[in-house]
């Protein structure tokens, strides 16, 4: 029932992208997203799409699987495109019918918005597909270590994140079992009015909350029994160390930025 | 009146890279009033199999018939089926949610749409059957001990008065006394109300004493099917799939190898003692 949810899903595969240091992937994705907003012209999007295609190819994840990640935002995507198409005002009218008015500017804005949104989602989901949650939080912790100086408890935040991520599949499975158990007691989740369906959530939510608290309690005790006392002085079994391929990846990011700026200037010069 | 499985196969994550068989081509018949022990180690498909019996999982191939009716037929009522085939999940106490014990037990019969009086009667009766006293009726389920909570959860299914009662590892995580109590109560239910019982377990010890028929599962298939006394002599086969025969079987087997002509098919402690005594007296 709930197996289809793919938040933060990891796709197991052997590839260069999978082996990259998580800090590189985090920084790369962050920069990629920011640049999507800065260079919002045809050159920017073309290069961004090309870069995305290259990374997908290198990651060896089937494109079909990656595109599946768009399904949850399909509605939002269509809505955005729709509003941009009809409500962006412009001077070059292509089609006018009553109050409906489609302009060249509106179409352009709709297309750009759509592409930007798609690349935004796919780019960030590519990061989670190629990085295990544990690796991701490790990268976050080490990459943002400097924030400790400003009294930001970065280790604690990273630990909370990794625990939260770890709990998602467990709680999903638990929900599945509880739903089945209550179905066995005659609850019908598929039919009925909105009110009855809402009421049917109680026999799921109460046991789910209790189990979440129980698990949290168990985990806290287990951590204490292993003498966990926060991040200070804590060492790692497998510390993150940059390898050659990570430096090469950083270099590629710099090249990407340079290409974007160069293309943007050239474009500005000619127009 | 029976449950018939006709070539049932179930595949998890069909069409993805993680695709795997949970059940492979299972055909079997469960007759009315049988007490069946379903055994297999973790991941052998026991839980998956029992969830097919009340339609919580749908077979990818094959069909399940309940009393001769195809449960996958379009107009077949799953709700009715689930009332007749009661399934107690593993750790059923984790599904309690009401504020009092009695309210939680009433939940099932209430969902069946029975009149208030009938609901009350069934709830009281079910709690009595599992040995929960009147003093605990208005207690919060969360104030009870682990064993008591489990019995309340089982009562929640019993109150629906199913014709078939399936219990998935009902003794998991209980102490020896709690185990014994639960198993005795299930055996009594079987005797008094003559309902079909399917007891899922990975412990031969638990099942051997009560079940009339054993189904041993391995990797999604039923590999052995028969009465306990016929199955336990195959203990080498049972060990091969990661299970152990009851201790009594081992004792009897060693005695026989040592030259005492005891009956190795015995699984009951008292019978075993009697059997051994008979021969040792002859020797003396």
XYZ file of C-alpha atoms in Angstrom, chain A residues 32 36 43-54 115 119 256:
17
model
C 23.277 23.937 -9.614
C 19.157 27.759 -12.338
C 21.661 29.314 -22.781
C 21.372 28.728 -19.040
C 18.654 26.143 -19.398
C 20.259 24.386 -22.329
C 23.525 23.990 -20.460
C 21.730 22.944 -17.264
C 19.787 20.260 -19.142
C 22.966 19.049 -20.796
C 24.800 18.907 -17.459
C 21.902 17.000 -15.927
C 21.910 14.500 -18.808
C 25.645 13.933 -18.419
C 11.926 23.533 -17.239
C 15.407 20.457 -13.318
C 30.217 24.667 -15.478
